PDB file of N, CA and C in Angstrom:
ATOM      1  N   MET A1356       0.827  -1.182   0.000  1.00 44.00           N
ATOM      2  CA  MET A1356       0.000   0.000   0.000  1.00 44.00           C
ATOM      3  C   MET A1356       0.871   1.246   0.000  1.00 44.00           C
ATOM      4  N   ILE A1357       0.420   2.247  -0.673  1.00 46.00           N
ATOM      5  CA  ILE A1357       1.125   3.517  -0.695  1.00 46.00           C
ATOM      6  C   ILE A1357       0.384   4.482   0.222  1.00 46.00           C
ATOM      7  N   TYR A1358       1.086   4.988   1.221  1.00 51.00           N
ATOM      8  CA  TYR A1358       0.476   5.938   2.138  1.00 51.00           C
ATOM      9  C   TYR A1358       0.795   7.358   1.678  1.00 51.00           C
ATOM     10  N   PRO A1359      -0.178   8.245   1.755  1.00 56.00           N
ATOM     11  CA  PRO A1359       0.110   9.618   1.355  1.00 56.00           C
ATOM     12  C   PRO A1359       1.061  10.272   2.352  1.00 56.00           C
ATOM     13  N   SER A1360       1.927  11.111   1.852  1.00 68.00           N
ATOM     14  CA  SER A1360       2.868  11.783   2.739  1.00 68.00           C
ATOM     15  C   SER A1360       2.150  12.896   3.496  1.00 68.00           C
ATOM     16  N   ILE A1361       2.624  13.171   4.680  1.00 72.00           N
ATOM     17  CA  ILE A1361       2.054  14.221   5.517  1.00 72.00           C
ATOM     18  C   ILE A1361       2.926  15.462   5.332  1.00 72.00           C
ATOM     19  N   PRO A1362       2.331  16.574   4.893  1.00 73.00           N
ATOM     20  CA  PRO A1362       3.131  17.771   4.626  1.00 73.00           C
ATOM     21  C   PRO A1362       3.624  18.439   5.908  1.00 73.00           C
ATOM     22  N   GLN A1363       4.675  19.211   5.791  1.00 79.00           N
ATOM     23  CA  GLN A1363       5.237  19.939   6.924  1.00 79.00           C
ATOM     24  C   GLN A1363       4.198  20.865   7.552  1.00 79.00           C
ATOM     25  N   SER A1364       3.265  21.361   6.754  1.00 78.00           N
ATOM     26  CA  SER A1364       2.250  22.276   7.285  1.00 78.00           C
ATOM     27  C   SER A1364       1.376  21.606   8.349  1.00 78.00           C
ATOM     28  N   PHE A1365       1.232  20.275   8.307  1.00 75.00           N
ATOM     29  CA  PHE A1365       0.476  19.573   9.347  1.00 75.00           C
ATOM     30  C   PHE A1365       1.170  19.750  10.689  1.00 75.00           C
ATOM     31  N   TRP A1366       2.480  19.587  10.706  1.00 75.00           N
ATOM     32  CA  TRP A1366       3.251  19.700  11.949  1.00 75.00           C
ATOM     33  C   TRP A1366       3.346  21.150  12.405  1.00 75.00           C
ATOM     34  N   ASP A1367       3.274  22.086  11.471  1.00 80.00           N
ATOM     35  CA  ASP A1367       3.327  23.512  11.814  1.00 80.00           C
ATOM     36  C   ASP A1367       1.994  24.040  12.316  1.00 80.00           C
ATOM     37  N   GLY A1368       0.922  23.285  12.120  1.00 81.00           N
ATOM     38  CA  GLY A1368      -0.405  23.737  12.521  1.00 81.00           C
ATOM     39  C   GLY A1368      -1.078  24.631  11.507  1.00 81.00           C
ATOM     40  N   THR A1369      -0.575  24.633  10.277  1.00 82.00           N
ATOM     41  CA  THR A1369      -1.159  25.489   9.236  1.00 82.00           C
ATOM     42  C   THR A1369      -1.761  24.683   8.092  1.00 82.00           C
ATOM     43  N   CYS A1370      -1.968  23.400   8.295  1.00 78.00           N
ATOM     44  CA  CYS A1370      -2.521  22.529   7.264  1.00 78.00           C
ATOM     45  C   CYS A1370      -4.048  22.627   7.279  1.00 78.00           C
ATOM     46  N   PHE A1371      -4.625  23.005   6.159  1.00 82.00           N
ATOM     47  CA  PHE A1371      -6.067  23.158   6.072  1.00 82.00           C
ATOM     48  C   PHE A1371      -6.716  22.089   5.192  1.00 82.00           C
ATOM     49  N   ASP A1372      -5.964  21.094   4.805  1.00 81.00           N
ATOM     50  CA  ASP A1372      -6.537  20.024   3.985  1.00 81.00           C
ATOM     51  C   ASP A1372      -6.111  18.629   4.468  1.00 81.00           C
ATOM     52  N   ALA A1373      -5.994  18.469   5.782  1.00 78.00           N
ATOM     53  CA  ALA A1373      -5.621  17.170   6.345  1.00 78.00           C
ATOM     54  C   ALA A1373      -6.658  16.100   6.006  1.00 78.00           C
ATOM     55  N   TYR A1374      -7.890  16.530   5.766  1.00 80.00           N
ATOM     56  CA  TYR A1374      -8.951  15.574   5.403  1.00 80.00           C
ATOM     57  C   TYR A1374      -8.629  14.845   4.101  1.00 80.00           C
ATOM     58  N   ARG A1375      -7.760  15.406   3.279  1.00 80.00           N
ATOM     59  CA  ARG A1375      -7.386  14.738   2.030  1.00 80.00           C
ATOM     60  C   ARG A1375      -6.493  13.518   2.278  1.00 80.00           C
ATOM     61  N   ARG A1376      -5.848  13.474   3.434  1.00 81.00           N
ATOM     62  CA  ARG A1376      -4.920  12.388   3.741  1.00 81.00           C
ATOM     63  C   ARG A1376      -5.438  11.476   4.847  1.00 81.00           C
ATOM     64  N   MET A1377      -6.226  12.030   5.775  1.00 87.00           N
ATOM     65  CA  MET A1377      -6.722  11.250   6.910  1.00 87.00           C
ATOM     66  C   MET A1377      -8.206  10.940   6.740  1.00 87.00           C
ATOM     67  N   GLY A1378      -8.690  10.013   7.564  1.00 90.00           N
ATOM     68  CA  GLY A1378     -10.074   9.571   7.429  1.00 90.00           C
ATOM     69  C   GLY A1378     -10.124   8.324   6.572  1.00 90.00           C
ATOM     70  N   ALA A1379     -11.199   8.170   5.807  1.00 92.00           N
ATOM     71  CA  ALA A1379     -11.379   6.999   4.941  1.00 92.00           C
ATOM     72  C   ALA A1379     -11.311   7.432   3.484  1.00 92.00           C
ATOM     73  N   HIS A1380     -10.499   6.730   2.710  1.00 92.00           N
ATOM     74  CA  HIS A1380     -10.329   7.047   1.295  1.00 92.00           C
ATOM     75  C   HIS A1380     -10.195   5.757   0.489  1.00 92.00           C
ATOM     76  N   PRO A1381     -10.767   5.725  -0.724  1.00 93.00           N
ATOM     77  CA  PRO A1381     -10.561   4.553  -1.587  1.00 93.00           C
ATOM     78  C   PRO A1381      -9.063   4.380  -1.861  1.00 93.00           C
ATOM     79  N   ALA A1382      -8.593   3.148  -1.792  1.00 92.00           N
ATOM     80  CA  ALA A1382      -7.171   2.876  -2.020  1.00 92.00           C
ATOM     81  C   ALA A1382      -6.988   1.424  -2.446  1.00 92.00           C
ATOM     82  N   ALA A1383      -6.024   1.209  -3.293  1.00 91.00           N
ATOM     83  CA  ALA A1383      -5.700  -0.152  -3.737  1.00 91.00           C
ATOM     84  C   ALA A1383      -4.852  -0.857  -2.692  1.00 91.00           C
ATOM     85  N   GLY A1384      -5.041  -2.153  -2.563  1.00 88.00           N
ATOM     86  CA  GLY A1384      -4.243  -2.959  -1.646  1.00 88.00           C
ATOM     87  C   GLY A1384      -2.914  -3.338  -2.256  1.00 88.00           C
ATOM     88  N   ASP A1385      -2.167  -4.159  -1.567  1.00 87.00           N
ATOM     89  CA  ASP A1385      -0.836  -4.581  -2.019  1.00 87.00           C
ATOM     90  C   ASP A1385      -0.863  -5.298  -3.368  1.00 87.00           C
ATOM     91  N   LYS A1386      -1.962  -5.998  -3.653  1.00 90.00           N
ATOM     92  CA  LYS A1386      -2.078  -6.745  -4.906  1.00 90.00           C
ATOM     93  C   LYS A1386      -2.988  -6.041  -5.912  1.00 90.00           C
ATOM     94  N   GLY A1387      -3.280  -4.757  -5.664  1.00 89.00           N
ATOM     95  CA  GLY A1387      -4.092  -3.981  -6.593  1.00 89.00           C
ATOM     96  C   GLY A1387      -5.588  -4.095  -6.387  1.00 89.00           C
ATOM     97  N   GLU A1388      -6.014  -4.831  -5.343  1.00 91.00           N
ATOM     98  CA  GLU A1388      -7.440  -4.989  -5.102  1.00 91.00           C
ATOM     99  C   GLU A1388      -8.047  -3.694  -4.556  1.00 91.00           C
ATOM    100  N   ALA A1389      -9.297  -3.456  -4.892  1.00 92.00           N
ATOM    101  CA  ALA A1389      -9.983  -2.236  -4.457  1.00 92.00           C
ATOM    102  C   ALA A1389     -10.346  -2.340  -2.980  1.00 92.00           C
ATOM    103  N   GLY A1390     -10.239  -1.235  -2.275  1.00 92.00           N
ATOM    104  CA  GLY A1390     -10.578  -1.215  -0.858  1.00 92.00           C
ATOM    105  C   GLY A1390     -10.541   0.189  -0.307  1.00 92.00           C
ATOM    106  N   TRP A1391     -10.441   0.278   1.005  1.00 93.00           N
ATOM    107  CA  TRP A1391     -10.453   1.561   1.706  1.00 93.00           C
ATOM    108  C   TRP A1391      -9.291   1.641   2.667  1.00 93.00           C
ATOM    109  N   GLN A1392      -8.670   2.812   2.715  1.00 94.00           N
ATOM    110  CA  GLN A1392      -7.581   3.094   3.634  1.00 94.00           C
ATOM    111  C   GLN A1392      -8.107   4.037   4.709  1.00 94.00           C
ATOM    112  N   PHE A1393      -7.810   3.734   5.962  1.00 94.00           N
ATOM    113  CA  PHE A1393      -8.196   4.564   7.099  1.00 94.00           C
ATOM    114  C   PHE A1393      -6.924   5.080   7.754  1.00 94.00           C
ATOM    115  N   ILE A1394      -6.866   6.377   8.003  1.00 93.00           N
ATOM    116  CA  ILE A1394      -5.712   6.979   8.675  1.00 93.00           C
ATOM    117  C   ILE A1394      -6.227   7.940   9.742  1.00 93.00           C
ATOM    118  N   LEU A1395      -5.666   7.839  10.938  1.00 93.00           N
ATOM    119  CA  LEU A1395      -6.064   8.660  12.073  1.00 93.00           C
ATOM    120  C   LEU A1395      -4.810   9.094  12.817  1.00 93.00           C
ATOM    121  N   PHE A1396      -4.758  10.338  13.275  1.00 92.00           N
ATOM    122  CA  PHE A1396      -3.639  10.819  14.072  1.00 92.00           C
ATOM    123  C   PHE A1396      -4.050  10.784  15.538  1.00 92.00           C
ATOM    124  N   ALA A1397      -3.451   9.883  16.293  1.00 93.00           N
ATOM    125  CA  ALA A1397      -3.734   9.736  17.720  1.00 93.00           C
ATOM    126  C   ALA A1397      -2.461   9.263  18.411  1.00 93.00           C
ATOM    127  N   PRO A1398      -1.483  10.173  18.587  1.00 91.00           N
ATOM    128  CA  PRO A1398      -0.179   9.752  19.099  1.00 91.00           C
ATOM    129  C   PRO A1398      -0.197   9.195  20.521  1.00 91.00           C
ATOM    130  N   GLY A1399      -1.169   9.581  21.342  1.00 93.00           N
ATOM    131  CA  GLY A1399      -1.210   9.107  22.720  1.00 93.00           C
ATOM    132  C   GLY A1399      -2.040   7.868  22.933  1.00 93.00           C
ATOM    133  N   ALA A1400      -2.646   7.337  21.891  1.00 96.00           N
ATOM    134  CA  ALA A1400      -3.512   6.169  22.034  1.00 96.00           C
ATOM    135  C   ALA A1400      -2.695   4.895  22.214  1.00 96.00           C
ATOM    136  N   ARG A1401      -3.251   3.961  22.991  1.00 96.00           N
ATOM    137  CA  ARG A1401      -2.628   2.638  23.164  1.00 96.00           C
ATOM    138  C   ARG A1401      -3.058   1.675  22.089  1.00 96.00           C
ATOM    139  N   ALA A1402      -4.306   1.808  21.637  1.00 96.00           N
ATOM    140  CA  ALA A1402      -4.851   0.936  20.596  1.00 96.00           C
ATOM    141  C   ALA A1402      -5.967   1.678  19.870  1.00 96.00           C
ATOM    142  N   VAL A1403      -6.098   1.410  18.580  1.00 96.00           N
ATOM    143  CA  VAL A1403      -7.167   2.008  17.774  1.00 96.00           C
ATOM    144  C   VAL A1403      -7.673   0.939  16.817  1.00 96.00           C
ATOM    145  N   SER A1404      -8.982   0.915  16.618  1.00 93.00           N
ATOM    146  CA  SER A1404      -9.565   0.043  15.606  1.00 93.00           C
ATOM    147  C   SER A1404     -10.659   0.810  14.888  1.00 93.00           C
ATOM    148  N   VAL A1405     -10.935   0.393  13.661  1.00 92.00           N
ATOM    149  CA  VAL A1405     -12.027   0.952  12.878  1.00 92.00           C
ATOM    150  C   VAL A1405     -13.221   0.038  13.075  1.00 92.00           C
ATOM    151  N   CYS A1406     -14.351   0.598  13.475  1.00 88.00           N
ATOM    152  CA  CYS A1406     -15.587  -0.172  13.634  1.00 88.00           C
ATOM    153  C   CYS A1406     -16.404   0.040  12.370  1.00 88.00           C
ATOM    154  N   LEU A1407     -16.614  -1.027  11.634  1.00 86.00           N
ATOM    155  CA  LEU A1407     -17.327  -0.955  10.373  1.00 86.00           C
ATOM    156  C   LEU A1407     -18.763  -1.393  10.582  1.00 86.00           C
ATOM    157  N   GLY A1408     -19.694  -0.470  10.366  1.00 75.00           N
ATOM    158  CA  GLY A1408     -21.112  -0.757  10.525  1.00 75.00           C
ATOM    159  C   GLY A1408     -21.790  -0.848   9.176  1.00 75.00           C
ATOM    160  N   GLY A1409     -23.095  -0.860   9.199  1.00 59.00           N
ATOM    161  CA  GLY A1409     -23.871  -0.888   7.966  1.00 59.00           C
ATOM    162  C   GLY A1409     -24.090   0.505   7.432  1.00 59.00           C
ATOM    163  N   PRO A1410     -24.831   0.633   6.320  1.00 55.00           N
ATOM    164  CA  PRO A1410     -25.022   1.941   5.712  1.00 55.00           C
ATOM    165  C   PRO A1410     -25.902   2.880   6.522  1.00 55.00           C
ATOM    166  N   ASP A1411     -26.969   2.405   7.108  1.00 60.00           N
ATOM    167  CA  ASP A1411     -27.888   3.253   7.862  1.00 60.00           C
ATOM    168  C   ASP A1411     -28.583   2.434   8.930  1.00 60.00           C
ATOM    169  N   GLY A1412     -29.530   3.063   9.585  1.00 56.00           N
ATOM    170  CA  GLY A1412     -30.309   2.368  10.595  1.00 56.00           C
ATOM    171  C   GLY A1412     -30.123   3.004  11.948  1.00 56.00           C
ATOM    172  N   PRO A1413     -30.949   2.608  12.917  1.00 55.00           N
ATOM    173  CA  PRO A1413     -30.874   3.235  14.227  1.00 55.00           C
ATOM    174  C   PRO A1413     -29.606   2.897  15.004  1.00 55.00           C
ATOM    175  N   HIS A1414     -29.029   1.728  14.765  1.00 60.00           N
ATOM    176  CA  HIS A1414     -27.824   1.311  15.483  1.00 60.00           C
ATOM    177  C   HIS A1414     -26.829   0.696  14.504  1.00 60.00           C
ATOM    178  N   PRO A1415     -26.183   1.516  13.661  1.00 59.00           N
ATOM    179  CA  PRO A1415     -25.319   0.938  12.627  1.00 59.00           C
ATOM    180  C   PRO A1415     -24.099   0.202  13.166  1.00 59.00           C
ATOM    181  N   PHE A1416     -23.708   0.431  14.437  1.00 63.00           N
ATOM    182  CA  PHE A1416     -22.508  -0.218  14.969  1.00 63.00           C
ATOM    183  C   PHE A1416     -22.834  -1.289  16.002  1.00 63.00           C
ATOM    184  N   GLU A1417     -24.117  -1.655  16.103  1.00 64.00           N
ATOM    185  CA  GLU A1417     -24.539  -2.639  17.092  1.00 64.00           C
ATOM    186  C   GLU A1417     -23.815  -3.971  16.892  1.00 64.00           C
ATOM    187  N   HIS A1418     -23.643  -4.375  15.665  1.00 62.00           N
ATOM    188  CA  HIS A1418     -22.939  -5.628  15.351  1.00 62.00           C
ATOM    189  C   HIS A1418     -21.743  -5.311  14.454  1.00 62.00           C
ATOM    190  N   SER A1419     -20.950  -4.350  14.863  1.00 69.00           N
ATOM    191  CA  SER A1419     -19.853  -3.891  14.021  1.00 69.00           C
ATOM    192  C   SER A1419     -18.714  -4.904  13.957  1.00 69.00           C
ATOM    193  N   THR A1420     -17.925  -4.774  12.908  1.00 77.00           N
ATOM    194  CA  THR A1420     -16.703  -5.542  12.739  1.00 77.00           C
ATOM    195  C   THR A1420     -15.548  -4.609  13.061  1.00 77.00           C
ATOM    196  N   ASP A1421     -14.702  -4.998  13.999  1.00 86.00           N
ATOM    197  CA  ASP A1421     -13.564  -4.166  14.370  1.00 86.00           C
ATOM    198  C   ASP A1421     -12.339  -4.552  13.553  1.00 86.00           C
ATOM    199  N   LEU A1422     -11.719  -3.553  12.960  1.00 91.00           N
ATOM    200  CA  LEU A1422     -10.509  -3.730  12.168  1.00 91.00           C
ATOM    201  C   LEU A1422      -9.364  -3.067  12.922  1.00 91.00           C
ATOM    202  N   PRO A1423      -8.435  -3.834  13.502  1.00 95.00           N
ATOM    203  CA  PRO A1423      -7.318  -3.236  14.245  1.00 95.00           C
ATOM    204  C   PRO A1423      -6.452  -2.373  13.324  1.00 95.00           C
ATOM    205  N   MET A1424      -5.970  -1.270  13.878  1.00 96.00           N
ATOM    206  CA  MET A1424      -5.095  -0.373  13.134  1.00 96.00           C
ATOM    207  C   MET A1424      -3.679  -0.500  13.687  1.00 96.00           C
ATOM    208  N   THR A1425      -2.689  -0.171  12.861  1.00 96.00           N
ATOM    209  CA  THR A1425      -1.299  -0.202  13.298  1.00 96.00           C
ATOM    210  C   THR A1425      -0.775   1.229  13.390  1.00 96.00           C
ATOM    211  N   LYS A1426       0.093   1.453  14.373  1.00 95.00           N
ATOM    212  CA  LYS A1426       0.628   2.788  14.638  1.00 95.00           C
ATOM    213  C   LYS A1426       2.044   2.906  14.099  1.00 95.00           C
ATOM    214  N   ASP A1427       2.329   4.039  13.450  1.00 91.00           N
ATOM    215  CA  ASP A1427       3.697   4.284  13.002  1.00 91.00           C
ATOM    216  C   ASP A1427       4.413   5.153  14.036  1.00 91.00           C
ATOM    217  N   ASN A1428       5.670   5.462  13.798  1.00 88.00           N
ATOM    218  CA  ASN A1428       6.485   6.212  14.754  1.00 88.00           C
ATOM    219  C   ASN A1428       6.035   7.661  14.937  1.00 88.00           C
ATOM    220  N   ALA A1429       5.274   8.199  13.995  1.00 86.00           N
ATOM    221  CA  ALA A1429       4.835   9.591  14.073  1.00 86.00           C
ATOM    222  C   ALA A1429       3.490   9.753  14.790  1.00 86.00           C
ATOM    223  N   GLY A1430       2.825   8.642  15.147  1.00 89.00           N
ATOM    224  CA  GLY A1430       1.551   8.721  15.842  1.00 89.00           C
ATOM    225  C   GLY A1430       0.331   8.538  14.952  1.00 89.00           C
ATOM    226  N   PHE A1431       0.553   8.142  13.696  1.00 92.00           N
ATOM    227  CA  PHE A1431      -0.550   7.890  12.775  1.00 92.00           C
ATOM    228  C   PHE A1431      -0.929   6.415  12.839  1.00 92.00           C
ATOM    229  N   TRP A1432      -2.226   6.162  12.915  1.00 95.00           N
ATOM    230  CA  TRP A1432      -2.762   4.798  12.908  1.00 95.00           C
ATOM    231  C   TRP A1432      -3.325   4.541  11.528  1.00 95.00           C
ATOM    232  N   ARG A1433      -3.063   3.358  10.985  1.00 94.00           N
ATOM    233  CA  ARG A1433      -3.460   3.036   9.616  1.00 94.00           C
ATOM    234  C   ARG A1433      -4.059   1.642   9.532  1.00 94.00           C
ATOM    235  N   ALA A1434      -5.017   1.507   8.632  1.00 94.00           N
ATOM    236  CA  ALA A1434      -5.605   0.200   8.339  1.00 94.00           C
ATOM    237  C   ALA A1434      -6.139   0.227   6.914  1.00 94.00           C
ATOM    238  N   TRP A1435      -6.202  -0.937   6.307  1.00 94.00           N
ATOM    239  CA  TRP A1435      -6.756  -1.082   4.956  1.00 94.00           C
ATOM    240  C   TRP A1435      -7.665  -2.298   4.954  1.00 94.00           C
ATOM    241  N   THR A1436      -8.775  -2.199   4.243  1.00 92.00           N
ATOM    242  CA  THR A1436      -9.676  -3.333   4.105  1.00 92.00           C
ATOM    243  C   THR A1436     -10.426  -3.253   2.786  1.00 92.00           C
ATOM    244  N   ALA A1437     -10.830  -4.416   2.307  1.00 90.00           N
ATOM    245  CA  ALA A1437     -11.604  -4.479   1.071  1.00 90.00           C
ATOM    246  C   ALA A1437     -13.100  -4.557   1.358  1.00 90.00           C
ATOM    247  N   GLY A1438     -13.493  -4.574   2.650  1.00 77.00           N
ATOM    248  CA  GLY A1438     -14.877  -4.814   3.018  1.00 77.00           C
ATOM    249  C   GLY A1438     -15.897  -3.720   2.744  1.00 77.00           C
ATOM    250  N   PRO A1439     -15.683  -2.495   3.204  1.00 84.00           N
ATOM    251  CA  PRO A1439     -16.751  -1.488   3.148  1.00 84.00           C
ATOM    252  C   PRO A1439     -17.105  -1.048   1.726  1.00 84.00           C
ATOM    253  N   GLN A1440     -18.305  -0.541   1.620  1.00 83.00           N
ATOM    254  CA  GLN A1440     -18.793   0.056   0.377  1.00 83.00           C
ATOM    255  C   GLN A1440     -18.969   1.548   0.610  1.00 83.00           C
ATOM    256  N   GLU A1441     -18.951   2.327  -0.447  1.00 85.00           N
ATOM    257  CA  GLU A1441     -19.180   3.759  -0.314  1.00 85.00           C
ATOM    258  C   GLU A1441     -20.536   3.986   0.340  1.00 85.00           C
ATOM    259  N   GLY A1442     -20.568   4.836   1.357  1.00 82.00           N
ATOM    260  CA  GLY A1442     -21.794   5.125   2.081  1.00 82.00           C
ATOM    261  C   GLY A1442     -21.938   4.353   3.383  1.00 82.00           C
ATOM    262  N   ASP A1443     -21.103   3.325   3.601  1.00 83.00           N
ATOM    263  CA  ASP A1443     -21.145   2.586   4.864  1.00 83.00           C
ATOM    264  C   ASP A1443     -20.642   3.482   5.994  1.00 83.00           C
ATOM    265  N   CYS A1444     -21.182   3.264   7.172  1.00 83.00           N
ATOM    266  CA  CYS A1444     -20.760   4.018   8.352  1.00 83.00           C
ATOM    267  C   CYS A1444     -19.514   3.383   8.958  1.00 83.00           C
ATOM    268  N   TYR A1445     -18.709   4.221   9.596  1.00 88.00           N
ATOM    269  CA  TYR A1445     -17.568   3.718  10.352  1.00 88.00           C
ATOM    270  C   TYR A1445     -17.302   4.671  11.498  1.00 88.00           C
ATOM    271  N   GLN A1446     -16.625   4.180  12.501  1.00 88.00           N
ATOM    272  CA  GLN A1446     -16.175   5.024  13.594  1.00 88.00           C
ATOM    273  C   GLN A1446     -14.892   4.410  14.145  1.00 88.00           C
ATOM    274  N   TYR A1447     -14.158   5.207  14.894  1.00 91.00           N
ATOM    275  CA  TYR A1447     -12.923   4.712  15.494  1.00 91.00           C
ATOM    276  C   TYR A1447     -13.169   4.347  16.954  1.00 91.00           C
ATOM    277  N   ARG A1448     -12.590   3.237  17.397  1.00 90.00           N
ATOM    278  CA  ARG A1448     -12.608   2.856  18.802  1.00 90.00           C
ATOM    279  C   ARG A1448     -11.189   3.076  19.290  1.00 90.00           C
ATOM    280  N   ILE A1449     -11.022   4.025  20.200  1.00 93.00           N
ATOM    281  CA  ILE A1449      -9.701   4.419  20.666  1.00 93.00           C
ATOM    282  C   ILE A1449      -9.534   4.053  22.139  1.00 93.00           C
ATOM    283  N   THR A1450      -8.452   3.358  22.441  1.00 94.00           N
ATOM    284  CA  THR A1450      -8.083   3.060  23.824  1.00 94.00           C
ATOM    285  C   THR A1450      -6.982   4.039  24.204  1.00 94.00           C
ATOM    286  N   GLY A1451      -7.291   4.911  25.164  1.00 92.00           N
ATOM    287  CA  GLY A1451      -6.335   5.925  25.573  1.00 92.00           C
ATOM    288  C   GLY A1451      -5.233   5.368  26.441  1.00 92.00           C
ATOM    289  N   ALA A1452      -4.257   6.194  26.703  1.00 82.00           N
ATOM    290  CA  ALA A1452      -3.123   5.786  27.524  1.00 82.00           C
ATOM    291  C   ALA A1452      -3.527   5.520  28.962  1.00 82.00           C
ATOM    292  N   ASP A1453      -4.642   6.096  29.403  1.00 82.00           N
ATOM    293  CA  ASP A1453      -5.097   5.904  30.776  1.00 82.00           C
ATOM    294  C   ASP A1453      -6.081   4.775  30.870  1.00 82.00           C
TER     295      ASP A1453
END
C-alpha cells in the first residue's frame, strides 16, 4: 500500500486540507485490489480500531466488525480493508493511555 505523505504544514499547525490524507479514502491494496484506507492521528492512544457498521439504521454499529489499526512512529494509525462500500458508516474505537 502507498500511504500519502504528511506535509510539513500539518506539523506547523497550518494545514487546512488534512482531510485529504486522513479519514477513509478509496485505495488499492498490495495486490491492486480495491478497498479503503483509514488513517487517524492519535499519538497518545494505546490501541485504535475501525468499527465498520452498515449503511444506515438506528444502530449501525450494534454488530460492528472491528478492524485493528497499526501505529507508526509519528503517531498515525493506519488500516486497509476491502470490506466497506461507499456510504457505509464507520467510527474509530480508541483506547487511551489511561
